[in-house]
CSV table of C-alpha atoms in Angstrom, one decimal:
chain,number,residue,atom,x,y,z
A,166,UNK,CA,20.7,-10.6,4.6
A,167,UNK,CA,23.6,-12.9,3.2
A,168,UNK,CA,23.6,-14.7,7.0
A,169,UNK,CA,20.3,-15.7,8.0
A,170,UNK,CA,20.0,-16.9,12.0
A,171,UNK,CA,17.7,-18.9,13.4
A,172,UNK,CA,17.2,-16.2,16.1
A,173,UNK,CA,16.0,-13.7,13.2
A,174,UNK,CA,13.8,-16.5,11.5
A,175,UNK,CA,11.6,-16.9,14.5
A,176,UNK,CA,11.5,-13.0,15.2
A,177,UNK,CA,10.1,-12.6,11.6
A,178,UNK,CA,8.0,-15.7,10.9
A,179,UNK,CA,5.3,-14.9,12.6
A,180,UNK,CA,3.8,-12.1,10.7
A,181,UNK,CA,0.2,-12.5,9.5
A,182,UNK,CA,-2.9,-10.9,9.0
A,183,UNK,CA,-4.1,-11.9,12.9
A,184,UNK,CA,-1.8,-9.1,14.1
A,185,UNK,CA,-2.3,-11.5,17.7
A,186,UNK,CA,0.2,-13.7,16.2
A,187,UNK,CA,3.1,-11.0,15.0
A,188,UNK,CA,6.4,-12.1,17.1
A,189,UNK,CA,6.0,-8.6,18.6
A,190,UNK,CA,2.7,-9.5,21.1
A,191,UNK,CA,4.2,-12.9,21.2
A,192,UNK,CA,6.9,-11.9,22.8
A,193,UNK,CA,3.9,-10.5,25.7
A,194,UNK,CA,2.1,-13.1,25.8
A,195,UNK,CA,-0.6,-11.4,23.8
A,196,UNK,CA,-0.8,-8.5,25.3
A,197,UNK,CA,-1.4,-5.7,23.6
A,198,UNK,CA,-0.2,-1.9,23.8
A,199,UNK,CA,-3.1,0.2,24.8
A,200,UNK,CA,-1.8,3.0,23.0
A,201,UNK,CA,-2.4,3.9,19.5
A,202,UNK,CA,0.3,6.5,16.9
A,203,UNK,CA,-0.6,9.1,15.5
A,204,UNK,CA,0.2,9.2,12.0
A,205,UNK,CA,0.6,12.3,9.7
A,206,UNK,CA,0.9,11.4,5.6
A,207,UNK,CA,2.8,13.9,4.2
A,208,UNK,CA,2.1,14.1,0.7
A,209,UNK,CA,-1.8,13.5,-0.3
A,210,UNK,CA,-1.4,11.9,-3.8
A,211,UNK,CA,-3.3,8.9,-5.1
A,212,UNK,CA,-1.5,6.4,-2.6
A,213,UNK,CA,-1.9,8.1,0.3
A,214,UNK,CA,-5.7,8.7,-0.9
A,215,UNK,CA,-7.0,5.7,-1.9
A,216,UNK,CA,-4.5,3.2,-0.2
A,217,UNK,CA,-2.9,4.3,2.8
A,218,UNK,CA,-6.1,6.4,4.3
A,219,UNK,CA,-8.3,3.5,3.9
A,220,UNK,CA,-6.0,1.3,5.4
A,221,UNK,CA,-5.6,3.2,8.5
A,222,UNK,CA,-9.1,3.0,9.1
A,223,UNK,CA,-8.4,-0.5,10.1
A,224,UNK,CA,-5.3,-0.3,11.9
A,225,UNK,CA,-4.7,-1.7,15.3
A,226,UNK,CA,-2.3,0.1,16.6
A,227,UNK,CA,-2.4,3.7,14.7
A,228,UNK,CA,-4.4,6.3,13.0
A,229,UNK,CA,-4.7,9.0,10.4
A,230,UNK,CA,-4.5,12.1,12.5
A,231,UNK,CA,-2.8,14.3,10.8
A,232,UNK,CA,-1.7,15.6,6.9
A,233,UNK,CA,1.2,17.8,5.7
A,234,UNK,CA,0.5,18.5,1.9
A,235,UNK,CA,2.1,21.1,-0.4
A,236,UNK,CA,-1.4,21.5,-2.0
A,237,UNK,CA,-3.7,23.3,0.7
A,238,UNK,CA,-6.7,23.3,-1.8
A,239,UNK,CA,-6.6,18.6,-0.7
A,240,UNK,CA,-7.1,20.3,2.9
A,241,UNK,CA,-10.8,20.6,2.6
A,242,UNK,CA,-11.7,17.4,1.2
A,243,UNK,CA,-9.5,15.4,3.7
A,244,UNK,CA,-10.3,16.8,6.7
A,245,UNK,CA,-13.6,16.4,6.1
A,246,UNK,CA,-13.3,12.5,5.5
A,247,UNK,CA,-11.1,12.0,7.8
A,248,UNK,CA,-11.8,14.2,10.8
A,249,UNK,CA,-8.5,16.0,10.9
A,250,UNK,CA,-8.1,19.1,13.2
A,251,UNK,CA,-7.3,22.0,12.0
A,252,UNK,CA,-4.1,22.1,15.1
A,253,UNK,CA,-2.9,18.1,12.9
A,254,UNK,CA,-2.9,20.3,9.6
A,255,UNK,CA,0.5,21.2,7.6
A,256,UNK,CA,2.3,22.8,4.4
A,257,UNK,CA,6.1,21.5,3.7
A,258,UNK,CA,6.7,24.7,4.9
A,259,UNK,CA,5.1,24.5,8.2
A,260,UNK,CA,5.5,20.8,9.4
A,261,UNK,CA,8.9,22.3,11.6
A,262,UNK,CA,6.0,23.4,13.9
A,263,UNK,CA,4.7,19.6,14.0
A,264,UNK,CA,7.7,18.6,16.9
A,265,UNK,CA,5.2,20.6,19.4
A,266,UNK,CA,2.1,18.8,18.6
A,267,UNK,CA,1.7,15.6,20.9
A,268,UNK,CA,-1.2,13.7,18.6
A,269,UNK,CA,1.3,13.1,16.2
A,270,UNK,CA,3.8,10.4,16.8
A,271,UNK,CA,5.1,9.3,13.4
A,272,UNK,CA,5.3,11.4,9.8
A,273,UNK,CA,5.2,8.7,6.7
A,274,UNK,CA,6.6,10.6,3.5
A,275,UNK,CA,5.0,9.8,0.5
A,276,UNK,CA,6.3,11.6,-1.8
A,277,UNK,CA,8.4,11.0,-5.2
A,278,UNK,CA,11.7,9.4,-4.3
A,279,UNK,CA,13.7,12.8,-5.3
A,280,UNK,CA,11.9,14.0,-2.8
A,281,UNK,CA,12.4,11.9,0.4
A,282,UNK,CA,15.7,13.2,1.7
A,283,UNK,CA,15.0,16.3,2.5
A,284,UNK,CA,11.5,15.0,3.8
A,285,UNK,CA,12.6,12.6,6.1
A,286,UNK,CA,15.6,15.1,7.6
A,287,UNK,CA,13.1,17.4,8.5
A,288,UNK,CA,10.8,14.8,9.8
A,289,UNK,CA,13.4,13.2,11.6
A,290,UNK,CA,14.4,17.0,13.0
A,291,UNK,CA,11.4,17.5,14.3
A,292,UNK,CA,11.4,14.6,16.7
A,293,UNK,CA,8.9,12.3,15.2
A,294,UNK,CA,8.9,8.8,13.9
A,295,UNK,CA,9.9,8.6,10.1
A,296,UNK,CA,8.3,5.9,7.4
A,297,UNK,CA,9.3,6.4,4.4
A,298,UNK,CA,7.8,5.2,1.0
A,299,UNK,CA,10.4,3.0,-1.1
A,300,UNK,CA,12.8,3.7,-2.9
A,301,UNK,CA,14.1,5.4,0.4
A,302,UNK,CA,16.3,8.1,-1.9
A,303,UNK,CA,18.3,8.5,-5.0
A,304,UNK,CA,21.7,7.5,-3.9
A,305,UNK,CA,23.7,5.5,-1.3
A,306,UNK,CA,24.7,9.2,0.0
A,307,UNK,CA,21.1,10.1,0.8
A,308,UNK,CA,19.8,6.9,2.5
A,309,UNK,CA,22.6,7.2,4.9
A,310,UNK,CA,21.6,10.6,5.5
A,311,UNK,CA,18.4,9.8,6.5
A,312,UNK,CA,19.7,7.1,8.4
A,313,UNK,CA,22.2,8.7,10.2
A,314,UNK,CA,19.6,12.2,11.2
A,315,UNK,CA,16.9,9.1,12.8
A,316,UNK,CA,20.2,8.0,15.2
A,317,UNK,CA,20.8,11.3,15.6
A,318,UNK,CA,17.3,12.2,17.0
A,319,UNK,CA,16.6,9.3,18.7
A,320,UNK,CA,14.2,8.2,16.0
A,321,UNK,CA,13.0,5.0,14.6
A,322,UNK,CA,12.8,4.7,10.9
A,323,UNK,CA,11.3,1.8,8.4
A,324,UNK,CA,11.1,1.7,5.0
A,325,UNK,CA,7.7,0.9,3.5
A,326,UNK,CA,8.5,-2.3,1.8
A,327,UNK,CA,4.8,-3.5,2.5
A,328,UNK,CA,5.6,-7.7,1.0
A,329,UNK,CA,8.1,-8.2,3.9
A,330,UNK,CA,5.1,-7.8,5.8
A,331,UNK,CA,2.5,-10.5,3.5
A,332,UNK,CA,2.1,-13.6,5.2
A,333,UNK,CA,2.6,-15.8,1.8
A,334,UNK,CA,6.0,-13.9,0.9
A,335,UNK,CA,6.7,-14.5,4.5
A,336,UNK,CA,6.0,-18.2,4.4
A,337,UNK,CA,8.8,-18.3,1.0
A,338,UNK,CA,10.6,-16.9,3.4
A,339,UNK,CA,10.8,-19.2,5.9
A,340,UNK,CA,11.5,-22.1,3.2
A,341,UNK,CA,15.1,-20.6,3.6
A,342,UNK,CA,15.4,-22.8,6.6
A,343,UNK,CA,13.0,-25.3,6.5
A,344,UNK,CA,14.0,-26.0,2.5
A,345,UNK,CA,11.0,-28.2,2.0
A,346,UNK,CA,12.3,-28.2,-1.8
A,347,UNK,CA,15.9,-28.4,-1.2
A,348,UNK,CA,18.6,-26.2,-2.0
A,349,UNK,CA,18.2,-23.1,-4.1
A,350,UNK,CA,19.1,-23.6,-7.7
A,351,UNK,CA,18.1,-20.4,-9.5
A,352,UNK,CA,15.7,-17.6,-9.3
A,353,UNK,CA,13.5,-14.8,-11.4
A,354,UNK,CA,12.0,-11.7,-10.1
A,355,UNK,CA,10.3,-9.3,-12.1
A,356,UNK,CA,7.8,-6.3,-11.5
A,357,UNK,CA,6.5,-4.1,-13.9
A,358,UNK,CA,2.8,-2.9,-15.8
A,359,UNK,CA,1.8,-1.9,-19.1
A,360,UNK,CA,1.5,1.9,-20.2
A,361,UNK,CA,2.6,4.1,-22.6
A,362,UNK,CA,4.1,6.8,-20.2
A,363,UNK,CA,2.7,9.9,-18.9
A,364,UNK,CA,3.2,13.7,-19.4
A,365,UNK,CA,6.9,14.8,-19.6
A,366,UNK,CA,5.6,17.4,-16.2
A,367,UNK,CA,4.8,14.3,-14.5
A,368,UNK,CA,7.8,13.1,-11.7
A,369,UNK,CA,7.7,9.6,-13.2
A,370,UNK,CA,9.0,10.9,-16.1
A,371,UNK,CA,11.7,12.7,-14.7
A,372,UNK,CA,14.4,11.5,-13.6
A,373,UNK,CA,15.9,13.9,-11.1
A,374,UNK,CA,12.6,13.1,-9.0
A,375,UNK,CA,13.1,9.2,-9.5
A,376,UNK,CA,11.0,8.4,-12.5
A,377,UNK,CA,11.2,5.4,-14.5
A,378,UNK,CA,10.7,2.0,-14.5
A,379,UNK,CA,13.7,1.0,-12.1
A,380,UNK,CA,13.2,3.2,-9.3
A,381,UNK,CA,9.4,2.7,-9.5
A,382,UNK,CA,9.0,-0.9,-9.8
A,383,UNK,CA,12.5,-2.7,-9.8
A,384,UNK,CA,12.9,-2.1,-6.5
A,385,UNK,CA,10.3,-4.7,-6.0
A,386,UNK,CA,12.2,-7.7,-8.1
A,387,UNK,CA,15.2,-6.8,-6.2
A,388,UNK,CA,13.9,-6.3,-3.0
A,389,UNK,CA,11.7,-9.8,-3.6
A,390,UNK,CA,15.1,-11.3,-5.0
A,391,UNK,CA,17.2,-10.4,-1.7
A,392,UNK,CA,14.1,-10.8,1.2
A,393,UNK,CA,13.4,-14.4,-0.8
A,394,UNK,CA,16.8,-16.0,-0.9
A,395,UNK,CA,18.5,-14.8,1.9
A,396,UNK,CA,21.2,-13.5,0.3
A,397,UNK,CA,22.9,-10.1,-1.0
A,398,UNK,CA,24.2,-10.2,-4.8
A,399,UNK,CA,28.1,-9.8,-5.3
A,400,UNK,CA,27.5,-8.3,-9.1
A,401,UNK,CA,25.1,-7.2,-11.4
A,402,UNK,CA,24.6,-7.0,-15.3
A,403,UNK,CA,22.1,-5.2,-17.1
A,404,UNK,CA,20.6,-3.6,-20.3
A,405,UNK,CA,18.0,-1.6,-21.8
A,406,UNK,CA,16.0,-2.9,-24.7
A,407,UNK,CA,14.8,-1.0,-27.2
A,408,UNK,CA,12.3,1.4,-26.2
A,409,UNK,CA,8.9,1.5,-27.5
A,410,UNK,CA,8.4,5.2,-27.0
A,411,UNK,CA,11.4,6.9,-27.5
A,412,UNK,CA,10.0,10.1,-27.7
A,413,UNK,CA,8.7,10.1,-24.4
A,414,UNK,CA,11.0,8.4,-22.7
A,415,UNK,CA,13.8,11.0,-22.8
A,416,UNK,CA,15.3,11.0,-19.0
A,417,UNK,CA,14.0,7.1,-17.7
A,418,UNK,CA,13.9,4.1,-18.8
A,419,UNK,CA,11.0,2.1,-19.5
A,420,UNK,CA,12.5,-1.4,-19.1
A,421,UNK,CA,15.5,-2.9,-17.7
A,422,UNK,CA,16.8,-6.0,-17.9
A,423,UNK,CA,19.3,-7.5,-15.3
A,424,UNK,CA,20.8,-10.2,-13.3
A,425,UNK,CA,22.0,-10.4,-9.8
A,426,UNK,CA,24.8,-13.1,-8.6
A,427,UNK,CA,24.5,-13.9,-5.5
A,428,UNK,CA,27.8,-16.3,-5.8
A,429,UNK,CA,28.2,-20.1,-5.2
A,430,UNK,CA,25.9,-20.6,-8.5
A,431,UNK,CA,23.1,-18.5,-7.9
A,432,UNK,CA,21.8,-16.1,-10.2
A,433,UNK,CA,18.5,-13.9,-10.0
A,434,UNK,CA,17.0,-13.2,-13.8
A,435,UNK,CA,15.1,-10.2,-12.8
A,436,UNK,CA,13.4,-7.1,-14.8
A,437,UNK,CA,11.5,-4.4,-14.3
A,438,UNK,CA,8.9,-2.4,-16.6
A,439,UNK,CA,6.4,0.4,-17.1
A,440,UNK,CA,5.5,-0.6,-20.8
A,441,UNK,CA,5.5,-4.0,-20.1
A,442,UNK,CA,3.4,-6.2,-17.8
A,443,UNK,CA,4.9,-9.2,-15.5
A,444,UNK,CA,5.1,-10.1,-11.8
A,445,UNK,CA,6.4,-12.8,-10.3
A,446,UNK,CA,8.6,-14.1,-8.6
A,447,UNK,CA,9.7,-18.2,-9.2
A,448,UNK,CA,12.4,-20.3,-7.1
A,449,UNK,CA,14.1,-23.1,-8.7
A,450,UNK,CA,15.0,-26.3,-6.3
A,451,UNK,CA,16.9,-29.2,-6.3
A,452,UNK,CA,12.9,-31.1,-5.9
A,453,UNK,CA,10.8,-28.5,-6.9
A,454,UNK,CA,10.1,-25.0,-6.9
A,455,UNK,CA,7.8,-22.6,-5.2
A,456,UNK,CA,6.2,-18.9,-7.3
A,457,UNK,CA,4.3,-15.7,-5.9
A,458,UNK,CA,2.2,-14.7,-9.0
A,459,UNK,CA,1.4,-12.2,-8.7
A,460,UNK,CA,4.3,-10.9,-6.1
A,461,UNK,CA,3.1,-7.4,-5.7
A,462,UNK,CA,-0.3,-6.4,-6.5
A,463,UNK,CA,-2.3,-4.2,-4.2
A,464,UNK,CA,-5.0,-6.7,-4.3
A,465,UNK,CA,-3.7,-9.4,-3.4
A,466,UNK,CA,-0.6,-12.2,-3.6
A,467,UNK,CA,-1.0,-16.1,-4.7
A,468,UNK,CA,1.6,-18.5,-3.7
A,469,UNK,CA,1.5,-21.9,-5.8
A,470,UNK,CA,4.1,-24.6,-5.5
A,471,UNK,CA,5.9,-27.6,-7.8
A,472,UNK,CA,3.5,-30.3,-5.4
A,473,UNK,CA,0.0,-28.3,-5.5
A,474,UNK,CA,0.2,-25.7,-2.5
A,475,UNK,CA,-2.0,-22.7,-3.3
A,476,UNK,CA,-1.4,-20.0,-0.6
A,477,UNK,CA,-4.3,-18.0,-1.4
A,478,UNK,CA,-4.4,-13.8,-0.9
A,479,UNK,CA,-4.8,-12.2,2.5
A,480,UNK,CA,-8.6,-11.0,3.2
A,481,UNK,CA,-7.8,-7.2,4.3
A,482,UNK,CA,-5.3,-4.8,3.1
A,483,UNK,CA,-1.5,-5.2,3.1
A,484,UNK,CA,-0.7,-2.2,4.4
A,485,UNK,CA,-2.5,-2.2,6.9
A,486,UNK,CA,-0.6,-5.1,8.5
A,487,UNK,CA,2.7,-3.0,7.4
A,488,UNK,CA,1.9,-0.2,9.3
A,489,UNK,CA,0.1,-2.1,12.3
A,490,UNK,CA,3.8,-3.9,12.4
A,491,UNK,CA,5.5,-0.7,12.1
A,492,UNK,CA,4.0,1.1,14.7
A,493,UNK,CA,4.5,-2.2,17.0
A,494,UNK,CA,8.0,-1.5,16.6
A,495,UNK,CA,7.9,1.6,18.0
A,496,UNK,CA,5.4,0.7,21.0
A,497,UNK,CA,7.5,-2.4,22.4
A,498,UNK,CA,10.8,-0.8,21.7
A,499,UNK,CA,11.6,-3.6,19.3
A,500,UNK,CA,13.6,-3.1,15.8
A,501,UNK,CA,11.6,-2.5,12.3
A,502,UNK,CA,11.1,-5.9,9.8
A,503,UNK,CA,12.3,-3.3,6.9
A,504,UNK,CA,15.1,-0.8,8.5
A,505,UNK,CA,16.5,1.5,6.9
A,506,UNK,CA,19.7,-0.2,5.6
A,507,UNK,CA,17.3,-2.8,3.6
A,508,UNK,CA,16.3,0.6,1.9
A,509,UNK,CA,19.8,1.3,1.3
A,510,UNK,CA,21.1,-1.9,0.3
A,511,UNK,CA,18.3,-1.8,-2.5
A,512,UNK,CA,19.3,1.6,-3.5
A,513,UNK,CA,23.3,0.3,-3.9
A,514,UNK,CA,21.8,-2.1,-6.2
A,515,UNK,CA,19.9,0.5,-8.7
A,516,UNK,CA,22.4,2.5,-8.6
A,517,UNK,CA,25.0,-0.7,-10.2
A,518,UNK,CA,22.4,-1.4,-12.1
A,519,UNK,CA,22.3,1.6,-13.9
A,520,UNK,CA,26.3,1.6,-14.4
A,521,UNK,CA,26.0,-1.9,-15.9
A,522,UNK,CA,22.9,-1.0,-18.2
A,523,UNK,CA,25.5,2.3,-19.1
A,524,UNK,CA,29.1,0.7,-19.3
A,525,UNK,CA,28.2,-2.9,-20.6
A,526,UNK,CA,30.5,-4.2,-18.3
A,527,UNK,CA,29.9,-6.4,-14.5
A,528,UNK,CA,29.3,-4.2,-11.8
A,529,UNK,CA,30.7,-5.5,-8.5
A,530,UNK,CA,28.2,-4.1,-5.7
């Protein structure tokens, strides 16, 4: 992202909630595929429940027809809201036998990020289009895994970064080449909420599964950070302050402080939280400066800028643009907006992050 072409502005700008405007049916002069994916969630927790279901009741271009759950007591329930057959029904330790079942075209893991490796390997194995919730994995080692078994098998894989896909992050965006404010001076990116933490047998808590607050929610502020200035950061510093429940958090952290350089001047104040509510992100110009507050909420995103520009929320759910984008991807043969090595770039980052928060010291990236 440190070299952005004109070429992958105008593939990109486009997005928006009027899916007849994404560059992909652009491209065919507004035709659409008559096809639609079928999608299998694997893992039934509360995102796939109450965001991802309901979302794919208003897709375009794909629908719920399928589940692969460690937990056959969900079965039940879900089939019966969602009209599943039993022949789109999986355990982990049946969803090999999903490569022979022609209803189902793509297998989006949402699972805990300890988790996704060895989810998306088999997915990828078995043939079928793999999203995959972010963080993509726990390392550098494990994203390229991934990435590498989707080549392998022919496979197309996107990382479910749903803001890449908002229309008022995507119009920020854009102001990377238009630069209606001028140059870049400085940035801030920060996602977190308020709690008080949650059962030590719960995965956020743990941090072989990808608990805490960096994993869970940092990704956004760097994620936001990178997509929103165009650029990758050379180094990072970072800390932990003080926790406020020390008891519980034994194995995560529950804030973390950090900066990103991007070089030439250009630093990103960013921070991330699960005690500790803020979300936002703010661009500094040369004449003026543009916010999303809040970047990342479910319900919706507000742009405001230094001369009075409101970009109000989208009407509709965001991820159901992100996975009417995704599975346009895969219909017109055309590459993902979030591919797998912006899930891996991220994860390089958390993983400095947590050397400079352990060492003191700059971490080169």
């Amino acid at each position: 992202m440190s070299h952005v072409s004109r070429r992958h502005f105008i593939r990109l700008a486009g997005a928006s909630l009027l899916l007849a405007k994404s560059p992909y049916l652009l491209a065919f002069d507004g035709k659409q595929p008559r096809k639609k994916l079928g999608i299998a969630l694997l893992g039934l927790g509360n995102y796939s429940t109450n965001l991802l279901a309901p979302a794919l009741q208003h897709t375009e271009h794909c629908e719920l027809r399928g589940i692969i759950t460690g937990t056959p007591s969900k079965i039940p329930q879900w089939q019966r809201k969602h009209g599943i057959k039993d022949s789109n029904v999986y355990t982990y330790s049946t969803m090999d036998d999903i490569a022979n079942n022609e209803d189902i075209d793509v297998i989006y893991i949402v699972t805990p990020t300890g988790t996704h490796k060895d989810f998306a390997l088999k997915a990828a194995n078995t043939g079928k289009h793999v999203w995959c919730e972010k963080p993509m994995a726990m390392d550098s080692d494990e994203c390229q895994a991934i990435i590498d078994t989707c080549n392998k098998n022919g496979v197309q894989l996107s990382i479910g970064y749903r803001m890449q896909h908002e229309p008022n992050t995507r119009t920020f965006h854009q102001y990377l080449e238009t630069k209606p404010y001028g140059k870049l001076k400085a940035v801030s990116s920060f996602a977190g909420y308020s709690g008080q933490g949650r059962s030590p047998d719960n995965w956020r808590m743990q941090k072989h599964m990808g608990g805490g607050a960096l994993y869970d929610m940092g990704v956004y502020a760097i994620n936001g950070a990178r997509f929103l200035t165009g650029k990758e950061p050379l180094s990072v510093t970072s800390h932990h302050p003080p926790q406020r429940f020390p008891s519980k958090f034994t194995e995560v952290d529950e804030t973390t402080l950090f900066t990103m350089d991007f070089g030439n001047g250009l630093i990103a104040d960013c921070g991330t939280s699960v005690v500790q509510g803020f979300n936002h992100f703010k661009a500094d110009c040369e004449n003026g400066w543009y916010q999303l507050k809040p970047m990342q909420s479910y319900s919706g995103v507000t742009g405001t800028t230094s001369d009075g520009k409101v970009l109000a929320p989208i009407k509709g759910m965001q991820q159901t643009l992100q996975m009417d984008n995704d599975a346009l991807a895969i219909l017109l043969n055309r590459e993902p907006l979030v591919t797998g090595s912006e899930g891996l770039a991220d994860i390089k980052i958390v993983n400095a992050i947590f050397d400079a928060a352990k060492t003191g010291k700059t971490v080169t990236i």
